Tab-separated table of C-alpha atoms in Angstrom:
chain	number	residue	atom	x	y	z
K	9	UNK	CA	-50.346	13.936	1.996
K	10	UNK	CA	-48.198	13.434	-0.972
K	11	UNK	CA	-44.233	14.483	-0.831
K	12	UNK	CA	-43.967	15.291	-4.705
K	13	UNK	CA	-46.372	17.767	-4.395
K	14	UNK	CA	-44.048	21.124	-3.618
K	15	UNK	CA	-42.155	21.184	-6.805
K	16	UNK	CA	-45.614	21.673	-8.925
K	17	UNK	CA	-46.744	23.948	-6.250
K	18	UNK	CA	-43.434	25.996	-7.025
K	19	UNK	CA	-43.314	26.354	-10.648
K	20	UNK	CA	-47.198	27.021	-10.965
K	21	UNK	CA	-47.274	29.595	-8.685
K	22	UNK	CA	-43.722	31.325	-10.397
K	23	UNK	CA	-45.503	30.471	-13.661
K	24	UNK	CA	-48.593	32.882	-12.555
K	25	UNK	CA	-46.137	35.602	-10.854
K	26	UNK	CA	-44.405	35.535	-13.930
K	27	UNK	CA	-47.827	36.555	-15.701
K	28	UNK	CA	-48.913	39.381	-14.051
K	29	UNK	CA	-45.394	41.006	-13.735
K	30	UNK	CA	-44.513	40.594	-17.596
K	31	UNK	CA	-47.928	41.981	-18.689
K	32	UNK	CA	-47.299	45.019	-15.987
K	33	UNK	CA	-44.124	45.804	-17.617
K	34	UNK	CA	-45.312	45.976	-21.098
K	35	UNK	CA	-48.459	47.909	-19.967
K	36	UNK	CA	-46.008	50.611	-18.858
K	37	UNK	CA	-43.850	50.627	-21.322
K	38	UNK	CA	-40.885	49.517	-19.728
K	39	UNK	CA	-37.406	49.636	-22.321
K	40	UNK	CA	-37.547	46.585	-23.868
K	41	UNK	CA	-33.819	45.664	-22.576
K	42	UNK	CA	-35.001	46.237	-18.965
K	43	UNK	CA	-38.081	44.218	-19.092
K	44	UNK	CA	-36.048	41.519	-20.549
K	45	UNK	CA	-33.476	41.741	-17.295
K	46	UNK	CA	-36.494	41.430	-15.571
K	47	UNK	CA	-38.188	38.289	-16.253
K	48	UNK	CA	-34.285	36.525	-17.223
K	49	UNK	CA	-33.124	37.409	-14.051
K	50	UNK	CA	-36.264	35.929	-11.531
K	51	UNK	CA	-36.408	32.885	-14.157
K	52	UNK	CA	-32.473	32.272	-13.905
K	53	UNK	CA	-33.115	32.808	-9.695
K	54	UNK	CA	-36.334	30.367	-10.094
K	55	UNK	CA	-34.481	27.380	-11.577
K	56	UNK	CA	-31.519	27.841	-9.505
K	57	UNK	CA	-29.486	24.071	-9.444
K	58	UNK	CA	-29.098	23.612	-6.205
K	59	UNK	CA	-32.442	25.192	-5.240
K	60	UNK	CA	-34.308	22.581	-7.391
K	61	UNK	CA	-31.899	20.150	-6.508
K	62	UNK	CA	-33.452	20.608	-2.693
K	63	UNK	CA	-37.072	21.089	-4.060
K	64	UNK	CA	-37.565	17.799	-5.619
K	65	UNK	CA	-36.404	15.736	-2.752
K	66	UNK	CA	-39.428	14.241	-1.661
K	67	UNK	CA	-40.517	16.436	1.341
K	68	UNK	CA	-43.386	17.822	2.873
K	69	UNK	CA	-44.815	21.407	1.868
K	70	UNK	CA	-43.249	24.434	3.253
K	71	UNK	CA	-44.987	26.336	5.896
K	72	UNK	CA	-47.149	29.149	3.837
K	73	UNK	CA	-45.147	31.529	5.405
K	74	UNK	CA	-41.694	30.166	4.443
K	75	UNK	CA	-43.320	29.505	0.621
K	76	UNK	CA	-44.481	33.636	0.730
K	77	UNK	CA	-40.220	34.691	1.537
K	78	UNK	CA	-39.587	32.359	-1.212
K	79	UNK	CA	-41.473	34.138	-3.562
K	80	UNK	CA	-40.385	37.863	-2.118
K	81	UNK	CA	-37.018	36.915	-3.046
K	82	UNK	CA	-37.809	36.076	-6.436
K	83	UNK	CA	-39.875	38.732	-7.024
K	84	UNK	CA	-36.883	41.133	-6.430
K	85	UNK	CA	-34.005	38.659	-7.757
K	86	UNK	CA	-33.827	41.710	-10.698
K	87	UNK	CA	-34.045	45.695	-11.113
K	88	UNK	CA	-37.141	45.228	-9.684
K	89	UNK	CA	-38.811	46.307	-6.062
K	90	UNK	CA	-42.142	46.334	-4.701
K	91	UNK	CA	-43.272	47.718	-1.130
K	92	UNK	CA	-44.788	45.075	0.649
K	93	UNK	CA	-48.673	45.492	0.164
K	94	UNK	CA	-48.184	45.460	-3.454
K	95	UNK	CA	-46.173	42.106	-3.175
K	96	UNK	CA	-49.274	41.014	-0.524
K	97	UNK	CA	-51.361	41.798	-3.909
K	98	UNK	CA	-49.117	40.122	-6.363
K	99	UNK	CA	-49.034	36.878	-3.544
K	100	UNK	CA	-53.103	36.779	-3.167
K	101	UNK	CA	-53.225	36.763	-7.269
K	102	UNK	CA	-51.307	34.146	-7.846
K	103	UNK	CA	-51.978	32.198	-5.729
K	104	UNK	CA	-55.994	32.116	-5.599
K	105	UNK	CA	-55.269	31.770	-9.438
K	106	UNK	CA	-53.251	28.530	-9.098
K	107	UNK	CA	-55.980	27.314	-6.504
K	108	UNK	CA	-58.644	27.899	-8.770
K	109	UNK	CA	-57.457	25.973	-11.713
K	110	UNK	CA	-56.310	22.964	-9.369
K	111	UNK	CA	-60.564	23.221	-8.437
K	112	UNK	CA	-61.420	22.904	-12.163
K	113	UNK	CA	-58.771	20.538	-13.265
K	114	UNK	CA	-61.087	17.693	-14.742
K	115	UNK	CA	-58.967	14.883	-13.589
K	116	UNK	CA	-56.143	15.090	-11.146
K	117	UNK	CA	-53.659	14.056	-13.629
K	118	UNK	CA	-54.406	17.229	-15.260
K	119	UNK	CA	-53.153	19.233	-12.417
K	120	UNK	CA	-49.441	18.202	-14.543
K	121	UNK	CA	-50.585	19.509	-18.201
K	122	UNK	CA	-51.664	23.362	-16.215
K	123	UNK	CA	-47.948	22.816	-15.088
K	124	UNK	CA	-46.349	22.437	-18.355
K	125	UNK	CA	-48.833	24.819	-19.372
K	126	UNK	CA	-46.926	27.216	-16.904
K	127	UNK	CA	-43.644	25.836	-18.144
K	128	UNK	CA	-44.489	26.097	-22.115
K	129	UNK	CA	-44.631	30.093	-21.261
K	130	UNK	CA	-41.541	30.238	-18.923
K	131	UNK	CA	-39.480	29.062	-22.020
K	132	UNK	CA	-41.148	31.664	-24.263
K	133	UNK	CA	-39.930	34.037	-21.846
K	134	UNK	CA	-36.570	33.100	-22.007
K	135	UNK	CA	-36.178	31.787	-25.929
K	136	UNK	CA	-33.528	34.511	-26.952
K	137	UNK	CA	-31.439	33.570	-23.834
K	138	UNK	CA	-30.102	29.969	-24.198
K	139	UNK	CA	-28.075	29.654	-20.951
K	140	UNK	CA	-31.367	30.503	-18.623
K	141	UNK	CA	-33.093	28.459	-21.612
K	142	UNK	CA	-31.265	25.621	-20.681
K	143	UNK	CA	-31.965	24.722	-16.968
K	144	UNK	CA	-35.739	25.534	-17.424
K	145	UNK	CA	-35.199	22.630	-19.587
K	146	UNK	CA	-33.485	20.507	-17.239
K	147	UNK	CA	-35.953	21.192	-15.139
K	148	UNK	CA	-38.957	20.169	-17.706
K	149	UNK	CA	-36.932	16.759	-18.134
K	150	UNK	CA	-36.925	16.238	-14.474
K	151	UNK	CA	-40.770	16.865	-14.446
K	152	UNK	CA	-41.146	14.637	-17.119
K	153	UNK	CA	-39.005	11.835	-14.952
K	154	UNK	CA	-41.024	12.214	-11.670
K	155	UNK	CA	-44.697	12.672	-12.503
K	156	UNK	CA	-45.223	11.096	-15.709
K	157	UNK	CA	-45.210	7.295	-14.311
K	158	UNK	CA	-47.332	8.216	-11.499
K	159	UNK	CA	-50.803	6.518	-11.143
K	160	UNK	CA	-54.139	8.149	-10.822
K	161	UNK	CA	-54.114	7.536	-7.241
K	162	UNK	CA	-51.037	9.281	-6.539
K	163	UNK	CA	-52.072	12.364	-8.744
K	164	UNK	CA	-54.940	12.293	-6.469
K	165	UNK	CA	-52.973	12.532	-3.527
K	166	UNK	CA	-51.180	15.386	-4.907
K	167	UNK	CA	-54.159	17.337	-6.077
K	168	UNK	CA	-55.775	16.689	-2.072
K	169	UNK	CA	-52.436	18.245	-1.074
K	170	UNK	CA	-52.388	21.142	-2.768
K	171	UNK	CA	-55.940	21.709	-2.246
K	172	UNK	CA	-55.195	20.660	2.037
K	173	UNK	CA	-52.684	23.692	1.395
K	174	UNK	CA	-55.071	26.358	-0.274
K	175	UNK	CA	-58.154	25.794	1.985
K	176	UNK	CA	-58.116	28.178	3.932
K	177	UNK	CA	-57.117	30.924	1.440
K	178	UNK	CA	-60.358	32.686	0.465
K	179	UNK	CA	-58.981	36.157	-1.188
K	180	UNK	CA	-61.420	37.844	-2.679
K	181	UNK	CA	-60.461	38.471	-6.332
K	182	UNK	CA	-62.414	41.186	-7.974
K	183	UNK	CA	-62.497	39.478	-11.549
K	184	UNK	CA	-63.695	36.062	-9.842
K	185	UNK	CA	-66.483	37.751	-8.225
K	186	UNK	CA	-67.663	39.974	-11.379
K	187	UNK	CA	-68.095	36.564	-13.240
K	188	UNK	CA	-69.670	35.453	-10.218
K	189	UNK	CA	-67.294	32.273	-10.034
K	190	UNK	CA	-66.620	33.000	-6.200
K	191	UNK	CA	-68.865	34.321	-3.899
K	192	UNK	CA	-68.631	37.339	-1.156
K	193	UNK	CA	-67.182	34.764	1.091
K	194	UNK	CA	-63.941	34.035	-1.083
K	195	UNK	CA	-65.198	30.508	-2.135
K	196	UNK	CA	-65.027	29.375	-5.664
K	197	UNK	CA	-68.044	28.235	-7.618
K	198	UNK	CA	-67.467	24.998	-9.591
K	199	UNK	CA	-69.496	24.325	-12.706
K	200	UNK	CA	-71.902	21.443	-13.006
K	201	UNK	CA	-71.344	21.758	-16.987
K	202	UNK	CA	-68.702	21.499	-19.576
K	203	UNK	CA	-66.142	18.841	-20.990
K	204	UNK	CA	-65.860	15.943	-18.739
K	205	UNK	CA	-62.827	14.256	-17.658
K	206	UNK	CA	-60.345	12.523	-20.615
K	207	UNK	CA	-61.495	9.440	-21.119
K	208	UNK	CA	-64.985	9.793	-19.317
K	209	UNK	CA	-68.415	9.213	-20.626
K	210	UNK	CA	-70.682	11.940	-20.604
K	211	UNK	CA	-73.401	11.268	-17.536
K	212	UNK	CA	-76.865	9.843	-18.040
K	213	UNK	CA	-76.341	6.395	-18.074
K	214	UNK	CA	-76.283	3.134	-15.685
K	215	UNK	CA	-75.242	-0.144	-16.823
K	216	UNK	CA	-75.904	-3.081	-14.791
K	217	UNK	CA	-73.924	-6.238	-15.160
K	218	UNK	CA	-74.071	-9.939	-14.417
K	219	UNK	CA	-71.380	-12.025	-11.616
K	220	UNK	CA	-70.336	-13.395	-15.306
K	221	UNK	CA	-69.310	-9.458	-16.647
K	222	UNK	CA	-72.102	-9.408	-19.279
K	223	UNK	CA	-74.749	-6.290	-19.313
K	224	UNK	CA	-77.912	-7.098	-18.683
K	225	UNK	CA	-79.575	-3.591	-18.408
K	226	UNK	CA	-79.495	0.175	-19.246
K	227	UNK	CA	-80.800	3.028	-17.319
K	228	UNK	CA	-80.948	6.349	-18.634
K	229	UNK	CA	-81.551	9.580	-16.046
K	230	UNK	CA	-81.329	13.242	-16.599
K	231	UNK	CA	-78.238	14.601	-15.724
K	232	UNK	CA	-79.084	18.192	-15.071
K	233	UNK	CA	-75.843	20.101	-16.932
K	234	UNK	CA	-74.826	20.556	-20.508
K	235	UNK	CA	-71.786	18.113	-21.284
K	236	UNK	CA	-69.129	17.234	-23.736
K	237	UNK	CA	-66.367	14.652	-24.497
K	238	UNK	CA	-63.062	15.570	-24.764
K	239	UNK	CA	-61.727	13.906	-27.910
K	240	UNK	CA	-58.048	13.879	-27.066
K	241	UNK	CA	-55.223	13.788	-24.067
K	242	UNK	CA	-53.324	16.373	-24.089
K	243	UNK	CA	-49.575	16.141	-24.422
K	244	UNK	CA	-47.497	15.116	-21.499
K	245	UNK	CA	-43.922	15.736	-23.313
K	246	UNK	CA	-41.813	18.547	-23.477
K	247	UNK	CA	-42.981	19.685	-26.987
K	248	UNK	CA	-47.028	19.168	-27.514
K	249	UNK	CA	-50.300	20.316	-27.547
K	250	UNK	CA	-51.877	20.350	-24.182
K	251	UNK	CA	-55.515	20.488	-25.027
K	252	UNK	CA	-56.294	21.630	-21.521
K	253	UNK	CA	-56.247	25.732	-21.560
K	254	UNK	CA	-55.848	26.344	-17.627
K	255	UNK	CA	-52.612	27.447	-16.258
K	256	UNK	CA	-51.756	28.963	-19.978
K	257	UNK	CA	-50.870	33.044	-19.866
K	258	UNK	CA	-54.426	35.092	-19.880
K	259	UNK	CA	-53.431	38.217	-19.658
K	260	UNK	CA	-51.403	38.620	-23.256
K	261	UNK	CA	-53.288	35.128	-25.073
K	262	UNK	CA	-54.393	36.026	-28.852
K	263	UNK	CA	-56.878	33.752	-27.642
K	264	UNK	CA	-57.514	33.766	-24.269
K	265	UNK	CA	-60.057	32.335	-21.936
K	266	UNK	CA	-62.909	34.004	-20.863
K	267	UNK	CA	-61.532	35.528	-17.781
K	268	UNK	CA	-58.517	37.261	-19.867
K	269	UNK	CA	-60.340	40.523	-20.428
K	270	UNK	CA	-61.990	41.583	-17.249
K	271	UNK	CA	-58.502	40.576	-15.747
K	272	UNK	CA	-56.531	43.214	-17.806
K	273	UNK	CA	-58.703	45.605	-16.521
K	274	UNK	CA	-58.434	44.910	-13.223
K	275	UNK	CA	-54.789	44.766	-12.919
K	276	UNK	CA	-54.829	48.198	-14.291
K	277	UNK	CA	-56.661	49.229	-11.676
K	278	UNK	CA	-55.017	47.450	-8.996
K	279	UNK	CA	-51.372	47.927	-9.983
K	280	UNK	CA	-51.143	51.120	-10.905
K	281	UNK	CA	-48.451	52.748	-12.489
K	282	UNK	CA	-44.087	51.841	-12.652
K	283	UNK	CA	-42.292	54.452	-11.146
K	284	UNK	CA	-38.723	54.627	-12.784
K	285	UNK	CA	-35.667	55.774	-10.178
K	286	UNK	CA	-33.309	57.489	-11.841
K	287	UNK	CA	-29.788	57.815	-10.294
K	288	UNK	CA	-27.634	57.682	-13.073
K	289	UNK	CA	-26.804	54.145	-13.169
K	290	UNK	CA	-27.768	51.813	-16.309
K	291	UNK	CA	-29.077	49.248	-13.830
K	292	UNK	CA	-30.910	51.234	-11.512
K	293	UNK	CA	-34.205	49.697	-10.148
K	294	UNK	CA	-37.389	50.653	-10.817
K	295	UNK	CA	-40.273	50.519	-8.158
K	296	UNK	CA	-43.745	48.433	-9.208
K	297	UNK	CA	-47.016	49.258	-7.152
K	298	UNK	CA	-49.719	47.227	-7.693
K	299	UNK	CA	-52.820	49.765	-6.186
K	300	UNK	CA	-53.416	53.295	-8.296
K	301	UNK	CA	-51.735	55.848	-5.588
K	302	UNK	CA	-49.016	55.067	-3.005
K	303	UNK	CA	-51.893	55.732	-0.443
K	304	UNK	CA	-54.248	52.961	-1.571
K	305	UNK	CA	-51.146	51.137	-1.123
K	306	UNK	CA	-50.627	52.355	2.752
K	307	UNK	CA	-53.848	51.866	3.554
K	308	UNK	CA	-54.103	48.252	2.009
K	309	UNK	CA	-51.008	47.683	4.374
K	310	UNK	CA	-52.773	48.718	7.674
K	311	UNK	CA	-56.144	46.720	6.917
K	312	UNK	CA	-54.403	43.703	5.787
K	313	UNK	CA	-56.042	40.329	8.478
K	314	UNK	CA	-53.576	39.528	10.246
K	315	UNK	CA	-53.618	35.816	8.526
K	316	UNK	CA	-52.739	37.026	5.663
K	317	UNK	CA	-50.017	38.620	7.206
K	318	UNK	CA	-46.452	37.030	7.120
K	319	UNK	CA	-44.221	39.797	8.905
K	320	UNK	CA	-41.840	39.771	5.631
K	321	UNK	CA	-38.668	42.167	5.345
K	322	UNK	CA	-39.110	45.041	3.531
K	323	UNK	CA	-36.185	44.148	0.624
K	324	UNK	CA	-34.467	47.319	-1.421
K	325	UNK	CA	-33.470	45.977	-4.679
K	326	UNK	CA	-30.454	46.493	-6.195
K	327	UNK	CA	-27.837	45.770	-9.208
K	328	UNK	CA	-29.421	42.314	-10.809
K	329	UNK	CA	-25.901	40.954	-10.491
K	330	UNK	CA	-25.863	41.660	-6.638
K	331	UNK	CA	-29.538	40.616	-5.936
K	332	UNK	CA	-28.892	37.305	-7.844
K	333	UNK	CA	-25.419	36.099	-5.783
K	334	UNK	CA	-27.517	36.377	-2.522
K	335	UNK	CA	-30.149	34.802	-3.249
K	336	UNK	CA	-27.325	32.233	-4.982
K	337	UNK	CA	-26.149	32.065	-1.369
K	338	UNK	CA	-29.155	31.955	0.393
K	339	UNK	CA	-30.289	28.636	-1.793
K	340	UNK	CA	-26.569	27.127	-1.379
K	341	UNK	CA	-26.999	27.588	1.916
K	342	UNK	CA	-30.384	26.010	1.836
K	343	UNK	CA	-28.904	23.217	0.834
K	344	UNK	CA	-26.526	23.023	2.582
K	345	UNK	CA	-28.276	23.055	6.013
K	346	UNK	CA	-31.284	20.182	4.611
K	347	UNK	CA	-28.751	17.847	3.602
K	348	UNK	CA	-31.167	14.828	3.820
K	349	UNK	CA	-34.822	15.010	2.764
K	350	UNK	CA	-36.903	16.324	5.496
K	351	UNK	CA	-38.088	14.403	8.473
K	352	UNK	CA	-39.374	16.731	10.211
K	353	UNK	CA	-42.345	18.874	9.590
K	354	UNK	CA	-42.691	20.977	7.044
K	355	UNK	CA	-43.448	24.054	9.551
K	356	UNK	CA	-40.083	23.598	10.937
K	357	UNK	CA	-37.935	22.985	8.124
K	358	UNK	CA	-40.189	26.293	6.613
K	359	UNK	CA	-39.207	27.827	9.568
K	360	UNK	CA	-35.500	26.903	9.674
K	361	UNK	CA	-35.873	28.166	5.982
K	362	UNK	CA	-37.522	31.820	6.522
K	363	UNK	CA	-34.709	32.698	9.417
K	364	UNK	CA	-32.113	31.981	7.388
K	365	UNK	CA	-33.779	34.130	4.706
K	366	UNK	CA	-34.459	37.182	7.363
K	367	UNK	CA	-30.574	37.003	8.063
K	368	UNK	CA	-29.574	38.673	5.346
């Protein structure tokens, strides 16, 4: 297993939470200034110093459980609250939507370009607000730094990781199954058409050589799918066209992908409505379920599987400024207590992590 593999396993999954609760707060009309608050306040939380400082040690993954408490806290680092089956929903989205696109990554070097893909939004989000502007930046450099001189093989590694982590997640999504791209069992389907791999040639052809290197015959078969070429490698700087569409935002795209549709409408039926406290403070939080009544949410509570069950803390948001210096703490702290990279494994230093988290 590879030990660079949890900081793209971080930001992708952020990247997709970040999605689904920006296009949920301009599908309910949100104010403008609140919505804002929002997504700055979880982005400032998400590229924390001292939390990424920690995160790109080279390490082991988290346990899943450990990863989940990660994300509740970042999820409700703002204004923000959800009960805890509609953060179960917002969990299972992003994350069977991050395992997906590591499935149809062509090559495994690719899995990097759906990451800046993920990034290139995260600064869109924050482009009015130049101090949270500037350490997702830092960040981006220090993505740059760490994966761009890494070989094929090691980008392999990373993509069997991640894939070693998601296997046995098989959440049905409702989208995924209506374009019949995962079956009733929660597997995904993978095409046997479309562009092939950067630098690839299209199947259909053998080429036998000599012990001296020259070719001394051709074969030609039927491949049995309908491929292309991909002309040109995407961009792995900061600033560049990434070719590659997965991991970009399909839920607001002018252009999206083919999925981008069917997905609107089923977070609008999932998610439901934003209801809006209001105790007469400026910041006062504002409560986001993800099912259409409070009781599809109860219900979706009780019949949760118990493995997909993580026994997390109900959390009552409150004042941004608040919610952001404990979760400050709690990644200080962090820090604090790992001191050197891990040595031990990742289910205990996920553990040590989720009891410190469930102290609060």
């Amino acid at each position: 297993m590879s030990s660079r593999t949890l900081p793209l396993l971080f930001i992708n999954l952020g990247g997709e939470m970040l999605y689904i609760l920006d296009q949920r707060l301009r599908a309910q009309n949100i104010p403008a200034d609140k919505a804002k608050k929002v997504m700055n306040d979880i982005i400032t939380t998400m590229f924390n110093k001292k939390f990424l400082e920690e995160l790109f040690k080279p390490q082991e993954l988290y346990s899943k459980k450990a990863l989940r408490t990660v994300f509740d806290r970042l999820a409700h680092a703002s204004i923000m609250r959800l009960n805890q089956a509609s953060m179960d929903k917002l969990y299972d989205l992003m994350t069977m939507a991050f395992k997906y696109q590591v499935l149809l990554c062509p090559r495994a070097k690719d899995i990097l370009l759906v990451s800046f893909n993920h990034m290139d939004a995260i600064k869109d989000f924050v482009k009015d607000t130049p101090s949270v502007l500037s350490q997702v930046d830092e960040t981006y450099r220090q993505l740059i730094e760490m994966y761009t001189p890494l070989s094929s093989g090691e980008f392999q590694l990373i993509r069997q990781t991640l894939l070693i982590f998601f296997q046995d997640m098989h959440i049905r999504v409702s989208i995924f199954l209506k374009d019949k791209v995962q079956n009733s069992n929660g597997r995904f389907v993978l095409p046997i058409s479309g562009p092939v791999p950067h630098g690839t040639h299209i199947p259909g052809l053998i080429r036998m050589f000599s012990c001296n290197g020259e070719e001394v015959k051709r074969l030609q078969f039927r491949n049995g799918g309908n491929y292309t070429s991909v002309l040109r490698e995407g961009s792995f700087e900061m600033f560049g066209e990434r070719v590659i569409k997965l991991g970009t935002n399909m839920y607001v795209n002018t252009a999206p992908n083919p999925l981008a549709k069917e997905e609107l409408n089923m977070l609008a039926r999932l998610m439901g409505g934003m209801e809006v406290q209001k105790p007469g403070n400026a910041d006062s939080g504002f409560r986001v379920n993800l099912f259409a009544t409070d009781e599809e949410e109860e219900e979706a509570l009780i019949s949760r599987p118990d493995e997909f069950s993580y026994d997390v803390i109900k959390i009552q948001a409150t004042k941004n400024q608040q919610a952001n210096a404990e979760l400050a703490k709690i990644m200080g702290d962090f820090t604090e207590e790992a001191g050197e990279p891990c040595s031990s494994s990742a289910n205990s230093k996920g553990d040590d992590l989720l009891a410190m988290m469930d102290g609060l």
